[in-house]
Every structure is written in C-alpha cells, then in structure tokens.
mmCIF file of C-alpha atoms in Angstrom:
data_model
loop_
_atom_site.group_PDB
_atom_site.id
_atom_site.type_symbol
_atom_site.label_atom_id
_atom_site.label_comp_id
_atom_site.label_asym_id
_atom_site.label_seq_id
_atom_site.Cartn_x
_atom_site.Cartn_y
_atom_site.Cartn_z
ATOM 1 C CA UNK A 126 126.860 137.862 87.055
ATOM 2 C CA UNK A 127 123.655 136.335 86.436
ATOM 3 C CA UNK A 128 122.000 136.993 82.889
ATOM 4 C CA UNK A 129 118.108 137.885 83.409
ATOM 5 C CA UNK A 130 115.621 135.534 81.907
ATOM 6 C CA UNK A 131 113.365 136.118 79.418
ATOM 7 C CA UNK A 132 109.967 136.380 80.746
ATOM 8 C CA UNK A 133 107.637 133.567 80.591
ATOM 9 C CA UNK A 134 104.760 132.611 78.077
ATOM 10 C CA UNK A 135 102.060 133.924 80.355
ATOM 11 C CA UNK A 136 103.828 137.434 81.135
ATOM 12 C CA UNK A 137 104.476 137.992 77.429
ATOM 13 C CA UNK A 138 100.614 137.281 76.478
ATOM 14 C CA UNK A 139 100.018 139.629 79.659
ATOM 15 C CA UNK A 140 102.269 142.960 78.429
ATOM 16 C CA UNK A 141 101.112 142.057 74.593
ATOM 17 C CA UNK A 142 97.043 142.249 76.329
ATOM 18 C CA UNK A 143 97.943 145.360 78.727
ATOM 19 C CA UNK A 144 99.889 147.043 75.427
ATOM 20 C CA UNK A 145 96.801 146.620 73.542
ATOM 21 C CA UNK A 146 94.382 148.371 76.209
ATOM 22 C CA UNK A 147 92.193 145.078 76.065
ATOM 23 C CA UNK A 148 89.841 144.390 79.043
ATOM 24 C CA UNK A 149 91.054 142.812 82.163
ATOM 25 C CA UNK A 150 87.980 140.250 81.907
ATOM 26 C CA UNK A 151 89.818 139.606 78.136
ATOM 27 C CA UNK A 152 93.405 139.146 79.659
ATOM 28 C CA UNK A 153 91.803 136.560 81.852
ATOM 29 C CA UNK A 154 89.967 134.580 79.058
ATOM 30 C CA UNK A 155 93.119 134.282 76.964
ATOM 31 C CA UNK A 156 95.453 133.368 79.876
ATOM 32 C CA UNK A 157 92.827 131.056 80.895
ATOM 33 C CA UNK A 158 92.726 129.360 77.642
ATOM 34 C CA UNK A 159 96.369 129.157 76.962
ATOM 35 C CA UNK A 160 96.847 127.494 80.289
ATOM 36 C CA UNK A 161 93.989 124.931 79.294
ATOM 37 C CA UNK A 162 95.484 124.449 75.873
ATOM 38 C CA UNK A 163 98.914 123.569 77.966
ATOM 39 C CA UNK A 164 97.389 121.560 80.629
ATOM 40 C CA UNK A 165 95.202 119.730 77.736
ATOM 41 C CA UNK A 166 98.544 118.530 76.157
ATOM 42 C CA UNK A 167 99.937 117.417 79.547
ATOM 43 C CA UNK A 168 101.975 120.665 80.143
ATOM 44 C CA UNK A 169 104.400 120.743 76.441
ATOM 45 C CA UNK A 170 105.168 124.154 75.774
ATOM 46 C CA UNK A 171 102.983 126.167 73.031
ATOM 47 C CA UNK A 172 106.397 126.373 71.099
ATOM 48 C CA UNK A 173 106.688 122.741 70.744
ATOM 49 C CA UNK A 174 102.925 121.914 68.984
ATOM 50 C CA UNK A 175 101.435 123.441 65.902
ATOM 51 C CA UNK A 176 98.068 123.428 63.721
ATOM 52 C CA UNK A 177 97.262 119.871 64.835
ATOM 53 C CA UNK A 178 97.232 120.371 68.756
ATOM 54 C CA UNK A 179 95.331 123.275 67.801
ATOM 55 C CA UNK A 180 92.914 121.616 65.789
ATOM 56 C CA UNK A 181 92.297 118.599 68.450
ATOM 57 C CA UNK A 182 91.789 121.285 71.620
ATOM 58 C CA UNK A 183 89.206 122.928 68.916
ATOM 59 C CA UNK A 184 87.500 119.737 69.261
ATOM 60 C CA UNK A 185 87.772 119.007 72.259
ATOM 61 C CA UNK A 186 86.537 122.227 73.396
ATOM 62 C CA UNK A 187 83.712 122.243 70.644
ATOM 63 C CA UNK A 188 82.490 118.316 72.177
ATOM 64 C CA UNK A 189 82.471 119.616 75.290
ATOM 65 C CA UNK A 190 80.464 122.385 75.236
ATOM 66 C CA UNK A 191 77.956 120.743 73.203
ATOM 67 C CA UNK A 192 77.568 117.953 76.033
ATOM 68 C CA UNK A 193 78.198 120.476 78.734
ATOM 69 C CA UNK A 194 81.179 119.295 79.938
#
C-alpha cells in the first residue's frame, strides 16, 4: 500500500491563498516570488534557509529594481 505524500511547498501556499479568498493575481505574485526566492538560492528548499537568505534576496531584489534589472 502506498502512503500518500504530503503536498508540496507550492500547493500548500496555493490552499493557504484560495482558504483566505485572496486574489488570483495575489496567488500568482506570492508563488512567483517563492519560486524566485528558491531558484535565487540554486533550488534549497525554503525549510532549509532562514532570516539571512531572506535578508540577501531583500537585497538583491531591492538592487535590482533600483537599476532595473
């Protein structure tokens, strides 16, 4: 018998977003970002970083937009 998996990072935010009645434009923002914040730190999971990823995307993010990245 096969046990079911948990569902993923991305689902979770989804349901939590669709539970909330926030905008579909907002579900796509946040997903967006999450999946930038993962790609930005070459794909580790959320789980595994803490306030200083958090703070260096922040930057990053914050550079970029002020040179128009």
């Amino acid at each position: 018998m096969e046990v079911p998996q948990s569902p993923k990072l991305l689902d979770r935010v989804r349901q939590a977003i669709r539970f909330r009645h926030l905008s579909r434009k907002t579900e796509k923002s946040y997903l967006y970002y999450i999946q930038d914040f993962i790609l930005f730190h070459q794909k580790r999971h959320p789980r595994e970083m803490g306030v200083t990823e958090v703070r260096v995307y922040s930057v990053a993010l914050a550079n970029c937009s002020s040179r128009s990245c």
